[in-house]
Coordinates of C-alpha atoms in Angstrom, one line a residue:
M1 CA 4.9 -9.7 -20.2
P2 CA 8.0 -11.5 -21.4
K3 CA 9.5 -14.1 -19.1
M4 CA 12.9 -12.9 -17.9
S5 CA 15.5 -14.8 -16.0
S6 CA 17.3 -13.1 -13.0
E7 CA 20.6 -13.4 -14.9
A8 CA 22.1 -10.3 -16.4
A9 CA 21.9 -9.8 -20.1
A10 CA 25.1 -10.2 -22.1
P11 CA 26.6 -7.1 -23.7
G12 CA 26.0 -6.4 -27.4
R13 CA 22.5 -7.6 -27.7
R14 CA 19.2 -5.9 -28.7
M15 CA 16.6 -6.7 -26.1
T16 CA 12.9 -5.7 -25.9
L17 CA 10.8 -5.3 -22.8
H18 CA 7.1 -4.5 -22.8
G19 CA 4.0 -4.6 -20.6
P20 CA 0.3 -3.4 -20.4
T21 CA -0.6 0.0 -19.1
M22 CA -3.3 2.7 -19.7
G23 CA -5.3 0.5 -22.0
T24 CA -2.3 0.1 -24.3
R25 CA 1.2 -1.1 -23.9
W26 CA 4.6 0.3 -23.1
S27 CA 7.8 -1.0 -24.7
V28 CA 11.6 -0.5 -24.5
S29 CA 14.2 -1.5 -27.0
I30 CA 17.8 -1.7 -25.5
D31 CA 21.1 -2.2 -26.9
V32 CA 22.9 -3.8 -23.9
G33 CA 26.4 -2.4 -23.6
N34 CA 27.1 -3.6 -20.1
A35 CA 25.6 -6.5 -18.1
V36 CA 22.0 -5.5 -17.1
D37 CA 19.7 -7.4 -14.9
L38 CA 16.6 -7.5 -17.3
S39 CA 14.3 -9.0 -14.7
A40 CA 15.0 -6.1 -12.2
L41 CA 14.8 -3.5 -15.1
Q42 CA 11.5 -4.9 -16.4
Q43 CA 9.9 -4.8 -12.9
T44 CA 11.2 -1.2 -12.2
L45 CA 9.9 0.0 -15.6
A46 CA 6.5 -1.6 -14.9
V47 CA 6.3 0.1 -11.5
A48 CA 7.2 3.6 -12.9
V49 CA 4.6 3.4 -15.5
E50 CA 1.9 2.0 -13.2
Q51 CA 2.7 4.8 -10.7
V52 CA 1.9 7.5 -13.4
D53 CA -1.4 5.7 -14.3
Q54 CA -2.4 5.3 -10.5
Q55 CA -1.6 9.0 -9.9
M56 CA -3.1 10.6 -13.1
S57 CA -5.8 8.3 -14.5
P58 CA -9.2 9.8 -14.9
W59 CA -10.6 6.3 -15.0
K60 CA -9.5 5.2 -11.6
P61 CA -11.7 6.6 -8.7
D62 CA -8.9 6.3 -6.3
S63 CA -6.3 8.2 -8.4
D64 CA -4.7 11.3 -7.1
L65 CA -6.3 13.2 -10.1
A66 CA -9.7 12.0 -9.0
R67 CA -9.1 13.2 -5.4
L68 CA -8.2 16.7 -6.7
N69 CA -11.3 16.6 -9.0
R70 CA -13.5 15.8 -6.0
A71 CA -12.0 18.3 -3.7
A72 CA -13.9 21.5 -2.9
V73 CA -12.9 24.8 -4.3
G74 CA -10.2 26.3 -2.2
E75 CA -9.3 23.1 -0.5
W76 CA -5.6 22.2 -0.5
V77 CA -5.0 18.7 -1.7
A78 CA -1.7 16.8 -0.9
L79 CA -0.2 15.4 -4.2
P80 CA 2.9 13.5 -5.1
A81 CA 5.8 15.3 -6.6
E82 CA 5.4 13.6 -9.9
M83 CA 1.8 14.9 -10.4
L84 CA 2.8 18.4 -9.4
E85 CA 5.6 18.3 -12.0
V86 CA 3.0 17.3 -14.7
L87 CA 0.5 19.9 -13.6
D88 CA 3.2 22.6 -13.6
C89 CA 4.1 21.7 -17.2
A90 CA 0.4 21.5 -18.2
L91 CA -0.3 25.0 -16.9
D92 CA 2.8 26.3 -18.6
V93 CA 1.8 25.0 -21.9
N94 CA -1.7 26.3 -21.3
R95 CA -0.3 29.8 -20.9
L96 CA 2.1 29.6 -23.7
S97 CA -0.5 28.1 -26.2
A98 CA -3.2 30.7 -25.4
G99 CA -5.4 28.0 -24.1
A100 CA -5.1 25.6 -26.9
F101 CA -3.8 23.0 -24.4
D102 CA -6.1 22.9 -21.4
P103 CA -5.9 20.3 -18.6
C104 CA -9.4 21.5 -17.5
V105 CA -11.3 19.7 -20.3
G106 CA -12.4 16.7 -18.1
A107 CA -16.0 17.5 -18.0
L108 CA -16.1 18.1 -21.7
V109 CA -14.3 14.8 -22.4
D110 CA -17.0 13.0 -20.4
A111 CA -19.9 15.0 -21.9
W112 CA -18.8 14.3 -25.4
G113 CA -18.5 10.5 -24.7
F114 CA -14.8 9.9 -24.6
G115 CA -14.4 9.6 -20.7
A116 CA -15.3 7.1 -18.1
V117 CA -18.9 8.4 -17.7
R118 CA -20.6 7.7 -21.0
D119 CA -19.8 6.4 -24.5
A120 CA -21.9 8.9 -26.5
P121 CA -22.5 12.7 -26.5
D122 CA -25.0 14.0 -24.1
A123 CA -26.5 17.5 -25.0
Q124 CA -27.3 18.5 -21.4
A125 CA -23.9 17.4 -20.1
I126 CA -22.2 19.3 -22.9
R127 CA -24.1 22.4 -22.1
L128 CA -23.2 22.2 -18.4
A129 CA -19.5 21.4 -19.1
R130 CA -19.3 24.4 -21.5
E131 CA -20.7 26.7 -18.8
A132 CA -18.2 25.4 -16.2
M133 CA -15.0 25.7 -18.4
P134 CA -12.6 28.3 -16.9
V135 CA -11.4 31.1 -19.0
A136 CA -7.7 30.4 -18.2
A137 CA -6.7 27.1 -16.5
H138 CA -3.3 28.6 -15.4
E139 CA -5.3 31.1 -13.3
C140 CA -7.7 28.7 -11.7
I141 CA -5.2 26.1 -10.3
E142 CA -2.6 26.9 -7.6
L143 CA 0.4 24.8 -7.0
D144 CA 2.5 24.7 -3.9
G145 CA 5.5 22.6 -4.8
P146 CA 7.5 22.9 -1.5
A147 CA 4.3 21.8 0.4
G148 CA 3.4 19.2 -2.1
R149 CA -0.1 20.4 -2.6
A150 CA -2.5 22.0 -5.0
R151 CA -6.0 23.7 -5.0
K152 CA -8.6 24.8 -7.4
H153 CA -10.0 28.4 -7.4
S154 CA -13.1 27.3 -9.4
P155 CA -15.2 24.1 -9.8
L156 CA -13.3 22.5 -12.6
Q157 CA -12.5 18.8 -13.6
L158 CA -8.9 18.1 -14.6
D159 CA -7.9 15.6 -17.4
L160 CA -4.2 14.9 -18.0
C161 CA -4.5 12.5 -20.8
G162 CA -2.8 15.0 -23.2
I163 CA 0.4 14.8 -21.2
A164 CA 0.5 11.9 -18.9
K165 CA 1.6 9.2 -21.4
G166 CA 4.5 11.5 -22.4
Y167 CA 5.5 11.8 -18.8
A168 CA 5.3 8.1 -18.4
V169 CA 7.8 7.8 -21.2
D170 CA 10.2 10.2 -19.5
R171 CA 9.9 8.1 -16.3
M172 CA 10.9 5.0 -18.3
A173 CA 13.9 6.9 -19.7
L174 CA 14.9 7.9 -16.2
V175 CA 14.7 4.3 -15.1
L176 CA 16.9 3.2 -18.0
Q177 CA 19.5 5.8 -17.2
Q178 CA 19.4 4.8 -13.5
H179 CA 20.2 1.2 -14.5
G180 CA 23.1 2.2 -16.6
V181 CA 21.5 1.8 -20.0
R182 CA 23.1 4.2 -22.6
H183 CA 21.3 3.0 -25.7
A184 CA 17.5 2.7 -25.6
L185 CA 14.2 3.7 -27.1
A186 CA 11.1 4.0 -24.8
A187 CA 7.6 4.0 -26.3
L188 CA 4.0 4.4 -25.2
D189 CA 1.4 4.8 -28.0
G190 CA 2.6 7.7 -30.3
E191 CA 5.0 9.0 -27.6
L192 CA 8.8 7.9 -27.8
R193 CA 12.0 9.0 -26.2
A194 CA 15.5 7.9 -27.2
V195 CA 18.2 7.4 -24.6
G196 CA 21.4 8.1 -26.6
A197 CA 21.7 6.5 -30.0
Q198 CA 21.8 2.9 -31.0
A199 CA 25.0 1.1 -30.0
S200 CA 26.1 1.3 -33.6
G201 CA 26.2 5.1 -33.2
K202 CA 23.2 5.6 -35.7
P203 CA 20.2 7.5 -34.4
W204 CA 17.0 5.4 -33.5
A205 CA 14.7 5.2 -36.5
V206 CA 11.1 5.9 -35.5
A207 CA 8.2 5.4 -37.9
L208 CA 5.8 8.3 -38.5
E209 CA 2.4 6.9 -38.9
R210 CA 0.3 7.8 -41.8
P211 CA -2.9 9.4 -40.4
E212 CA -5.6 7.1 -41.8
A213 CA -8.4 5.6 -39.8
G214 CA -8.7 1.9 -39.7
R215 CA -5.3 1.0 -41.1
R216 CA -1.6 1.1 -40.0
A217 CA 0.8 2.5 -42.5
V218 CA 4.1 4.3 -42.4
H219 CA 4.3 7.9 -43.7
G220 CA 8.0 8.4 -43.0
V221 CA 10.9 7.8 -40.6
I222 CA 12.3 10.1 -37.9
A223 CA 15.8 9.9 -36.5
L224 CA 16.1 10.2 -32.8
E225 CA 19.0 10.6 -30.5
D226 CA 18.6 11.9 -26.9
L227 CA 15.3 13.4 -28.0
A228 CA 11.6 12.8 -27.6
V229 CA 8.8 12.8 -30.1
A230 CA 5.0 12.8 -29.8
T231 CA 2.2 12.8 -32.3
S232 CA -1.4 13.8 -32.0
G233 CA -4.1 13.3 -34.6
D234 CA -7.7 12.8 -35.4
Y235 CA -7.6 9.4 -36.8
R236 CA -7.3 6.9 -34.0
R237 CA -9.9 7.6 -31.3
Y238 CA -13.1 9.0 -32.5
L239 CA -16.9 8.5 -32.4
D240 CA -19.3 8.4 -35.4
V241 CA -22.3 10.5 -34.5
E242 CA -25.1 10.9 -37.3
G243 CA -22.6 10.5 -40.1
A244 CA -20.1 13.0 -38.5
R245 CA -16.7 11.8 -37.1
L246 CA -15.9 13.4 -33.7
A247 CA -12.2 13.3 -32.7
H248 CA -11.4 12.6 -29.1
T249 CA -9.2 15.7 -28.7
M250 CA -11.1 18.6 -27.2
D251 CA -10.8 22.1 -28.5
P252 CA -11.2 24.0 -25.2
R253 CA -11.9 27.3 -26.8
R254 CA -14.8 25.9 -28.9
R255 CA -15.9 23.7 -26.1
A256 CA -16.1 20.8 -28.7
P257 CA -14.0 18.1 -30.3
V258 CA -11.3 19.6 -32.5
R259 CA -12.4 20.1 -36.0
N260 CA -9.9 21.5 -38.6
M261 CA -7.8 20.3 -41.6
V262 CA -5.0 18.9 -39.4
A263 CA -4.6 15.1 -39.7
S264 CA -1.7 15.0 -37.3
V265 CA 1.0 17.1 -35.6
T266 CA 4.4 15.7 -34.6
V267 CA 6.7 17.6 -32.1
L268 CA 10.2 17.0 -31.2
A269 CA 11.3 18.1 -27.6
R270 CA 13.9 17.2 -24.9
T271 CA 11.2 15.7 -22.8
C272 CA 8.3 13.5 -24.0
M273 CA 6.0 15.3 -21.5
R274 CA 6.4 18.6 -23.3
A275 CA 6.3 17.1 -26.7
D276 CA 3.0 15.3 -25.8
A277 CA 1.4 18.5 -24.5
W278 CA 2.6 20.6 -27.4
A279 CA 1.4 18.1 -30.0
T280 CA -2.1 18.4 -28.6
A281 CA -1.8 22.2 -28.3
L282 CA -0.8 22.5 -31.9
L283 CA -3.4 20.1 -33.1
V284 CA -6.1 22.2 -31.5
A285 CA -4.6 25.5 -32.7
G286 CA -4.8 24.4 -36.3
A287 CA -2.3 25.0 -39.1
D288 CA -2.0 28.8 -39.3
E289 CA -2.2 29.7 -35.6
G290 CA -0.1 26.6 -34.6
L291 CA 2.6 27.1 -37.1
A292 CA 2.9 30.8 -36.0
M293 CA 3.0 29.7 -32.4
A294 CA 5.6 27.0 -33.1
Q295 CA 7.7 29.3 -35.2
G296 CA 7.8 31.9 -32.5
M297 CA 9.1 29.3 -30.0
R298 CA 11.5 27.8 -32.4
M299 CA 10.1 24.3 -32.2
D300 CA 10.6 21.3 -34.4
V301 CA 7.2 20.6 -35.7
L302 CA 5.6 18.6 -38.6
Y303 CA 2.0 19.1 -39.6
L304 CA 0.2 16.7 -41.9
L305 CA -2.7 18.6 -43.4
R306 CA -5.8 17.3 -45.4
R307 CA -5.9 19.5 -48.5
A308 CA -7.9 18.6 -51.6
E309 CA -8.2 15.0 -50.5
R310 CA -4.3 14.8 -50.2
L311 CA -1.9 14.9 -47.3
T312 CA 0.3 18.0 -47.3
E313 CA 3.4 18.3 -45.1
V314 CA 4.4 21.6 -43.5
G315 CA 7.3 21.5 -41.2
L316 CA 9.5 23.8 -39.1
G317 CA 13.0 23.2 -37.6
R318 CA 14.2 19.8 -38.3
F319 CA 11.1 19.2 -40.3
D320 CA 11.6 22.2 -42.6
Q321 CA 11.6 21.8 -46.4
S322 CA 8.6 19.5 -46.2
G323 CA 10.5 17.2 -43.7
H324 CA 12.9 15.9 -46.3
N325 CA 15.8 16.1 -43.9
S326 CA 14.0 14.2 -41.2
T327 CA 11.4 12.0 -42.9
N328 CA 11.1 9.8 -46.0
S329 CA 7.6 10.1 -47.5

């Protein structure tokens, strides 16, 4: 964490704040237009991100998510408003994506070796997790927003890793706005959200990573202004099992790690939470189904597909025409 004085930052400067969270790091780039107390801002950003992790982490036994997972079927569980907001969005994307995004994959994630329980696939655990998967998540979880509670209608295990980081970025954006920051870029892994444009008036330039395991390279650049972007792919977290590479993203309909020609999917949306969830859903859905789904919802989407040992771009909305208006390959 950078050392900050309690003095306000002078206007007209580009500042960067960052800190650890969720096994990675969050960061914020700020063009300071008015005097900003960087020390107070740093602390508030860190608290906001930590709150999301404490509520929604599947790795913390005392998280609100863990409490809900341990609760008996039919038992109402008191939950914070932030987690109810994320659950509501997760169930909405589950319904709209015909199950391609599913927050009920927790047992599958653990069984295949990507969770907190084990670091390799377990055949018996996989069989049990497959049998326990609900047909439709949005029909198996009931939310009561006014009362601040939720309950399960079947014995399921929730996992919000496909949406929680995006929500944490949204929380950072809210903190920035509350502190009077008008020009900033908040980031957490492959999820980013722009607050306004740069102070110069130009959009924020965000690198689109080339989906290659073991190396970091830029595939193109995306321009962001008051917009969020999220990317999901099969190239960062995976397991090598008997010569096969298993991606960490679960395909809830196959009850197994996603396996298709999609190298990565990038989605633009007004909130990073929704961009994050849809990037996961469209990765799982695959190119044909995913593009039809995204087109029907008029989404801005860029697929990078592995075809004949080459990467092929297929884009919609702002990424149409192979992304030439939004990316530089």
